[in-house]
Amino acid sequence: MIHSVSGRGVLRSALVVMLSGVSLLRADRDLPPLPTAEAVMGNAPDPRPHEPLTIDAAVDRAGAVSPELATARLEVDRLMARLFGIQLNYYPEFQVQLQAPRIFDYDAREEGLDQPKFQYRTTEPGVEASVKQRLPTNTELSASYDHDISRAGLLSDRLSLVFSQEFVRKDPLWLQESLAEKQIWLKKCAQASVGREFDYRVKSTFYSVLEAELIAASAERRFEQDRKFAAESEEKFRSGVIAEYSLLDYQRDLKVSESRLVARKASLDRARSEFASLLQIPYGDPLRLVEPGEPVVDRRLCDPRRMVESGMRHELRISQIRYNMFANAENADYIRNSLLPSVRLEARGDAYRTVGDGVFNSSQPVEGRDLSAALLVTIPLFGSTFEKWNNLRLEEIDRSINENQIDALFRQEVRDVRNTLISLAEIQARYAIARDIEQLAAREFEISRLRFELGSVGSFDMIRTKNEYFNALDELTNLRYALLRRLAEIERDYPLDPPDAGVASLR
């Protein structure tokens, strides 16, 4: 079907396309520039020789350049700045205001006399200075001074002083400051969690690179061995020592070994890329990693009671609930306090003088003072009181919910610690058994190779013993680094250092 388009429609479509192009160009112009391909791929490794890198040095080096850790530190700084902003409410506030023109009207009539009313207006400019001070003791002070610049106005000087002291109710800023301090505590717990997770990623990747190097080296040895067996079997087949099906077994096993070698080298390259990304170094940089010693299980680190206590202190979900419980208690305390009558002492003093030259037919200035002091008692009733009682009930319900969640998380923590220790014991036992299996498989492989050279072993047995040896070697390597990773996980989830150092404990 053919649709006809009017000239106005064509013009509208052209304008839409043109505006879209302009908007895209403007959006692209507002975006930050993209990094170059060389910077992304890192194809220029540092040619200088590197010292062997230990796991602790790798963690320090990656942490120094990590944007995640930098962001976590900045988030804490931001909350500290917010806390300082709340504390600024206790700082004195000075203000100077200039008014021009400033209009004052004054009406006066003398009592008891049938005299006309005096009326006077001045438009002289003036300046006013004031200071306000709020103290953490729920005390408020304010003072102001007003002066006519020309000294020809009606009210040439005015001074006002106000003092107010609340005796019963708490300062509203107290609640904000208290919650802000605990938000910093919570953010520091989150920052520590980010740091531990990042350290674990670096350690895990460090272990992955070393593990992948050993596995790739084992695959290369296996491939070279299989290529040697295939060549020898080719000669034996030509000599009539073995049948063709045996030759095919060795050739097929060689191809499987070649495919395995390709996969293992690719795994090694991926592990090295991940490690280079964490350290922010060029891809392909020839770093030499120091292989750690044999895994040693620290009994203090793996103590069940300590692990449960550490998990309850460091688990971020539990820290969030602990903060919620603290906030519930603080809010409830503040609401209960606000239900009490307000008892406030207020004292006020005002002083002024007038200039009567030609205004009131008097040559002497007229001075005035106004002093007052009172004890103000305010009792909240009805609507606001009902609302506060309802908010208090909500805070108590929320606290009960948080207490139930803490109890459930404690039981989960005990279960997780138990499962972690069971898994650790399993890996330890399998690692010890894998050592024995590797030694037995190595001896059997050595005997099979001697029998192969003598032609007294078949292809099936030769390939089986060879694969069992290299599989046992790979299994031993995998279990060794699995044990190292599990110990690193325990350090991450159940650290030895207390997180509350230098921070006020929660109530």
XYZ file of C-alpha atoms in Angstrom:
507
model
C 0.000 0.000 0.000
C 1.345 3.441 -0.971
C 0.727 6.390 1.366
C 0.878 9.925 0.124
C 2.750 12.460 2.244
C 2.009 16.146 2.076
C 4.686 18.800 1.828
C 3.972 19.895 5.399
C 4.515 16.308 6.633
C 7.830 16.056 4.809
C 8.977 19.339 6.348
C 7.926 18.196 9.812
C 9.828 14.901 9.428
C 12.946 16.725 8.243
C 12.810 19.065 11.236
C 12.427 16.118 13.636
C 15.449 14.365 12.126
C 17.507 17.540 12.241
C 16.588 18.275 15.882
C 17.308 14.687 16.861
C 20.754 14.941 15.305
C 21.424 18.214 17.102
C 20.303 16.743 20.428
C 22.512 13.695 19.937
C 25.486 15.885 19.123
C 24.808 18.011 22.169
C 24.456 14.934 24.403
C 27.685 13.493 23.030
C 29.408 16.823 23.591
C 28.294 16.923 27.237
C 29.642 13.440 27.972
C 33.215 12.972 29.252
C 35.720 11.773 26.630
C 36.143 8.039 26.164
C 39.508 6.421 26.935
C 41.658 5.307 24.047
C 41.784 1.715 22.886
C 45.434 1.487 23.961
C 44.481 2.532 27.476
C 41.638 0.011 27.591
C 43.544 -2.950 26.184
C 46.834 -2.109 27.841
C 48.855 -3.473 24.964
C 52.044 -1.767 26.091
C 53.373 -3.730 29.074
C 56.138 -2.283 31.166
C 59.409 -3.667 29.731
C 61.278 -3.118 32.978
C 61.911 -6.213 35.112
C 59.606 -6.579 38.102
C 60.398 -7.899 41.514
C 58.436 -10.998 42.509
C 55.078 -9.901 43.912
C 53.855 -11.383 47.191
C 50.179 -11.682 48.030
C 50.358 -8.963 50.706
C 52.103 -6.589 48.295
C 49.443 -7.337 45.687
C 46.669 -6.489 48.152
C 48.351 -3.204 49.113
C 49.033 -2.264 45.501
C 45.484 -3.006 44.360
C 43.964 -1.211 47.349
C 45.961 1.932 46.633
C 44.399 2.300 43.172
C 40.962 0.814 43.773
C 38.060 3.157 42.892
C 35.760 1.054 45.076
C 37.784 1.697 48.208
C 38.205 5.367 47.292
C 34.430 5.686 46.864
C 33.801 3.987 50.205
C 36.150 6.436 51.937
C 34.469 9.399 50.248
C 31.048 8.191 51.385
C 32.278 8.227 54.977
C 33.690 11.720 54.455
C 30.332 12.842 53.082
C 28.487 11.614 56.182
C 31.048 13.291 58.425
C 30.435 16.522 56.530
C 26.696 16.114 57.138
C 27.349 15.608 60.844
C 29.440 18.769 60.864
C 26.537 20.544 59.138
C 24.261 19.561 62.027
C 26.806 20.755 64.570
C 27.009 24.074 62.738
C 23.544 24.831 64.109
C 25.253 25.462 67.457
C 27.587 28.052 65.952
C 26.682 31.735 66.430
C 25.067 33.477 63.497
C 25.917 37.099 62.777
C 23.972 39.259 60.377
C 24.222 42.905 59.293
C 21.407 44.449 57.286
C 21.297 47.871 55.627
C 17.947 49.494 54.823
C 17.493 52.541 52.630
C 15.026 54.098 52.684
C 13.509 52.938 55.960
C 10.085 54.331 56.806
C 8.878 54.793 60.400
C 5.493 56.235 61.338
C 4.906 57.490 64.867
C 1.526 58.594 66.289
C 1.059 60.004 69.821
C -1.651 61.822 71.777
C -1.335 63.162 75.288
C -3.935 61.780 77.674
C -6.414 64.071 79.349
C -5.945 66.900 76.943
C -7.939 67.740 73.914
C -4.879 68.026 71.784
C -4.346 66.902 68.216
C -2.453 63.694 67.652
C 1.254 63.967 66.851
C 2.200 62.291 63.606
C 5.734 61.880 62.424
C 7.398 59.909 59.613
C 11.063 59.393 58.880
C 12.655 57.804 55.809
C 16.244 57.925 56.937
C 18.456 54.900 56.134
C 19.436 52.555 58.920
C 21.628 49.588 59.749
C 20.786 46.589 61.919
C 23.179 44.030 63.442
C 21.985 40.811 65.047
C 23.470 37.664 66.565
C 21.822 34.348 67.368
C 23.308 31.565 69.443
C 21.934 28.084 70.104
C 23.674 25.963 72.729
C 23.554 22.156 73.152
C 21.923 22.739 76.554
C 18.709 23.707 74.702
C 19.452 27.368 75.334
C 18.796 30.146 72.818
C 20.303 33.615 72.893
C 19.613 36.461 70.500
C 20.525 40.123 70.374
C 19.950 42.910 67.860
C 20.969 46.540 67.576
C 19.297 49.050 65.231
C 20.757 52.453 64.408
C 19.761 55.308 62.101
C 22.732 56.192 59.986
C 21.866 59.902 59.677
C 21.156 60.274 63.415
C 18.186 62.391 62.429
C 15.526 59.763 62.554
C 12.763 59.301 65.085
C 14.006 56.060 66.621
C 17.744 56.507 66.425
C 18.904 53.513 68.544
C 17.216 50.285 69.530
C 18.706 47.328 71.457
C 17.005 43.994 72.023
C 18.171 40.998 74.105
C 16.311 37.670 74.373
C 17.240 34.641 76.513
C 15.339 31.342 76.411
C 16.004 28.146 78.341
C 14.061 24.867 78.031
C 14.167 22.728 81.191
C 12.196 19.571 80.357
C 12.261 18.791 76.654
C 15.400 17.758 74.801
C 17.062 19.743 72.082
C 15.676 18.637 68.671
C 19.182 18.808 67.207
C 20.304 16.172 69.716
C 18.381 13.471 67.871
C 19.752 14.508 64.473
C 23.315 14.566 65.752
C 22.980 11.212 67.495
C 21.553 9.490 64.417
C 24.158 11.127 62.166
C 26.978 9.784 64.355
C 25.592 6.256 64.145
C 25.141 6.617 60.385
C 28.873 7.252 60.219
C 29.415 4.114 62.286
C 27.220 2.147 59.893
C 29.000 3.563 56.848
C 32.361 2.643 58.380
C 31.076 -0.904 58.842
C 30.066 -0.892 55.172
C 33.462 0.528 54.225
C 35.201 -2.239 56.178
C 32.993 -4.811 54.447
C 33.911 -3.380 51.044
C 37.576 -3.462 52.011
C 37.436 -7.081 53.159
C 35.557 -8.125 50.025
C 38.092 -6.322 47.846
C 41.036 -7.917 49.666
C 39.418 -11.308 49.166
C 38.986 -10.636 45.445
C 42.666 -9.746 45.126
C 43.781 -12.802 47.102
C 41.400 -15.102 45.249
C 42.588 -13.775 41.888
C 46.208 -14.070 43.037
C 45.571 -17.731 43.867
C 43.693 -18.230 40.597
C 46.685 -17.009 38.571
C 49.097 -19.322 40.388
C 46.670 -22.225 40.168
C 46.073 -21.604 36.472
C 49.835 -21.445 35.867
C 50.368 -24.827 37.529
C 47.384 -26.377 35.773
C 48.543 -25.006 32.391
C 52.087 -26.277 33.032
C 50.654 -29.680 33.891
C 48.545 -29.652 30.714
C 51.617 -28.750 28.659
C 53.586 -31.614 30.215
C 50.717 -33.946 29.503
C 50.530 -32.769 25.902
C 54.255 -33.294 25.398
C 53.978 -36.757 26.933
C 51.006 -37.622 24.731
C 52.815 -36.382 21.642
C 55.761 -38.598 22.548
C 53.487 -41.605 23.064
C 51.731 -40.919 19.736
C 55.053 -40.775 17.903
C 56.295 -43.980 19.519
C 53.008 -45.733 18.827
C 53.281 -44.657 15.172
C 56.641 -46.358 14.924
C 55.358 -49.469 16.706
C 52.379 -49.621 14.377
C 54.612 -49.418 11.338
C 56.759 -52.145 12.843
C 53.715 -54.305 13.480
C 54.134 -54.319 17.241
C 50.690 -52.836 17.952
C 47.377 -52.898 16.138
C 45.716 -49.929 14.467
C 43.108 -49.498 17.222
C 45.924 -48.913 19.706
C 47.391 -46.296 17.392
C 44.000 -44.613 17.167
C 43.746 -44.579 20.977
C 47.015 -42.661 21.270
C 46.127 -40.263 18.450
C 42.689 -39.535 19.924
C 44.218 -39.030 23.371
C 46.709 -36.576 21.846
C 43.893 -34.483 20.385
C 42.057 -34.464 23.700
C 45.257 -33.351 25.384
C 45.742 -30.577 22.819
C 42.189 -29.311 23.383
C 42.767 -29.390 27.132
C 45.971 -27.369 26.730
C 44.147 -24.683 24.720
C 41.438 -24.424 27.401
C 43.966 -24.249 30.249
C 45.979 -21.498 28.561
C 42.803 -19.504 27.963
C 41.888 -19.878 31.658
C 45.348 -18.616 32.584
C 44.987 -15.600 30.300
C 41.601 -14.755 31.836
C 42.991 -15.023 35.357
C 45.914 -12.769 34.455
C 43.540 -10.253 32.872
C 41.436 -10.135 36.024
C 44.545 -9.675 38.145
C 45.864 -6.901 35.894
C 42.487 -5.167 36.093
C 42.540 -5.203 39.889
C 46.084 -3.815 40.011
C 45.394 -1.415 37.108
C 48.490 -2.499 35.226
C 48.828 -3.118 31.464
C 47.530 -6.443 30.244
C 50.403 -8.732 29.449
C 52.691 -7.132 32.018
C 55.122 -9.914 32.999
C 54.490 -10.015 36.736
C 56.049 -12.814 38.720
C 53.969 -13.987 41.651
C 55.471 -15.528 44.753
C 53.793 -18.832 45.485
C 52.549 -19.016 49.079
C 53.637 -21.748 51.436
C 51.601 -24.719 52.482
C 48.165 -23.787 53.888
C 48.252 -23.493 57.668
C 44.980 -23.367 59.592
C 45.108 -20.807 62.392
C 43.165 -22.253 65.298
C 42.428 -18.800 66.671
C 41.007 -17.722 63.314
C 38.873 -20.882 63.082
C 37.595 -20.896 66.662
C 33.795 -21.387 66.409
C 32.867 -19.051 69.263
C 35.113 -16.290 67.960
C 33.779 -16.722 64.441
C 30.169 -16.325 65.593
C 31.001 -13.223 67.620
C 32.989 -11.739 64.737
C 30.202 -12.486 62.273
C 27.651 -10.774 64.510
C 29.885 -7.689 64.698
C 30.958 -7.507 61.070
C 27.988 -8.790 59.090
C 26.633 -5.774 57.229
C 22.989 -6.896 57.486
C 23.347 -7.257 61.242
C 25.034 -3.856 61.484
C 22.098 -2.325 59.599
C 19.599 -3.917 61.986
C 21.650 -2.792 64.974
C 21.506 0.744 63.623
C 17.753 0.407 63.113
C 17.333 -0.734 66.721
C 19.394 2.207 67.921
C 17.304 4.584 65.798
C 14.109 3.033 67.223
C 15.348 3.611 70.773
C 16.445 7.179 70.086
C 13.224 8.080 68.276
C 11.087 6.533 71.010
C 13.036 8.406 73.686
C 12.592 11.671 71.820
C 8.859 11.102 71.287
C 8.318 10.294 74.988
C 10.198 13.441 75.914
C 8.122 15.550 73.524
C 4.943 14.320 75.237
C 6.034 16.078 78.438
C 4.992 19.685 79.094
C 7.413 22.308 77.852
C 8.840 24.415 80.676
C 10.753 27.369 79.286
C 12.230 30.415 80.976
C 12.205 33.438 78.715
C 13.686 36.845 79.509
C 13.484 39.816 77.170
C 14.903 43.299 77.327
C 14.274 46.143 74.834
C 15.784 49.618 75.055
C 15.400 52.577 72.683
C 15.744 56.349 72.646
C 14.115 58.964 70.454
C 15.408 62.281 69.223
C 12.903 65.043 69.945
C 14.590 68.024 68.316
C 11.690 69.780 66.700
C 9.520 66.689 66.801
C 7.891 66.717 70.252
C 8.771 70.333 71.084
C 11.314 68.966 73.554
C 15.034 69.551 73.683
C 15.732 66.322 75.616
C 15.698 62.887 74.006
C 13.018 60.478 75.159
C 14.312 57.133 76.348
C 12.369 53.916 76.896
C 13.042 50.447 78.293
C 10.938 47.293 78.229
C 11.993 44.351 80.430
C 10.066 41.100 80.791
C 10.653 37.641 82.221
C 8.294 34.682 82.362
C 8.138 30.951 82.890
C 6.253 29.505 79.934
C 4.524 26.151 80.440
C 3.094 24.488 77.331
C 1.021 21.306 77.599
C 0.419 19.367 74.348
C -3.148 18.114 73.905
C -5.333 16.287 71.392
C -4.171 15.944 67.776
C -0.409 16.217 68.116
C -0.448 14.064 71.250
C -2.389 11.265 69.570
C -0.013 11.389 66.614
C 3.027 11.106 68.857
C 1.543 8.174 70.775
C 0.900 6.424 67.478
C 4.470 7.111 66.298
C 5.770 5.761 69.601
C 3.808 2.556 69.080
C 5.201 2.224 65.556
C 8.761 2.611 66.841
C 8.169 -0.117 69.436
C 6.754 -2.447 66.770
C 9.732 -1.782 64.511
C 12.121 -2.503 67.363
C 10.383 -5.837 68.062
C 10.701 -6.749 64.381
C 14.402 -5.881 64.418
C 14.960 -7.945 67.566
C 13.327 -10.956 65.899
C 15.516 -10.463 62.835
C 18.642 -10.287 64.986
C 17.666 -13.547 66.683
C 17.080 -15.231 63.300
C 20.380 -13.931 61.911
C 22.196 -15.189 64.998
C 20.882 -18.693 64.376
C 21.865 -18.413 60.720
C 25.328 -17.238 61.746
C 25.807 -20.284 63.976
C 24.698 -22.539 61.117
C 26.991 -20.814 58.609
C 29.996 -21.074 60.948
C 29.336 -24.755 61.449
C 29.023 -25.371 57.698
C 32.170 -23.333 57.019
C 34.201 -25.387 59.481
C 32.770 -28.622 58.091
C 33.750 -27.549 54.580
C 37.214 -26.541 55.787
C 37.746 -29.920 57.442
C 36.543 -31.652 54.272
C 39.017 -29.767 52.066
C 41.847 -30.466 54.547
C 41.090 -34.184 54.562
C 40.772 -34.397 50.787
C 44.000 -32.441 50.352
C 45.877 -34.898 52.579
C 44.373 -37.860 50.710
C 45.162 -36.238 47.345
C 48.843 -36.211 48.309
C 48.822 -39.954 48.763
C 46.849 -40.491 45.553
C 49.306 -38.346 43.598
C 52.259 -40.350 44.900
C 50.585 -43.671 44.073
C 49.530 -42.459 40.610
C 53.051 -41.169 39.921
C 54.560 -44.555 40.818
C 52.004 -46.421 38.707
C 52.615 -44.065 35.758
C 56.353 -44.616 36.024
C 55.923 -48.387 35.930
C 53.514 -48.131 32.997
C 55.997 -46.053 30.994
C 58.699 -48.687 31.510
C 56.300 -51.415 30.428
C 55.253 -49.294 27.448
C 58.831 -49.047 26.284
C 59.094 -52.833 26.539
C 55.791 -53.261 24.728
C 54.187 -55.213 27.570
C 51.341 -52.768 28.316
C 48.316 -52.055 26.185
C 47.178 -48.651 24.992
C 44.169 -48.598 27.314
C 46.233 -49.201 30.465
C 48.961 -46.789 29.377
C 46.500 -43.964 28.658
C 44.544 -44.681 31.852
C 47.562 -44.569 34.172
C 48.889 -41.468 32.459
C 45.561 -39.610 32.749
C 45.093 -40.723 36.337
C 48.496 -39.331 37.247
C 47.929 -35.941 35.663
C 44.367 -35.806 36.993
C 45.691 -36.540 40.475
C 48.280 -33.802 40.041
C 45.584 -31.318 38.968
C 43.317 -32.406 41.827
C 46.126 -31.843 44.322
C 46.703 -28.343 42.927
C 42.978 -27.533 42.960
C 42.532 -28.681 46.566
C 45.604 -26.755 47.723
C 44.305 -23.471 46.372
C 40.736 -24.290 47.396
C 42.042 -24.556 50.969
C 43.849 -21.219 50.626
C 40.686 -19.597 49.284
C 38.578 -21.002 52.094
C 40.977 -19.552 54.664
C 40.772 -16.213 52.830
C 36.958 -16.419 52.984
C 37.119 -16.946 56.741
C 39.378 -13.893 57.049
C 36.826 -11.923 55.027
C 33.683 -13.083 56.834
C 35.115 -13.460 60.331
C 37.998 -10.962 60.704
C 40.090 -10.831 63.829
C 40.175 -7.030 64.126
C 37.233 -5.429 65.969
C 35.253 -2.990 63.788
C 34.116 -0.744 66.672
C 37.562 0.595 67.511
C 37.269 4.327 68.091
C 33.518 4.313 67.478
C 30.893 4.618 70.176
C 29.099 1.308 70.722
C 25.420 1.036 69.995
C 22.956 0.978 72.808
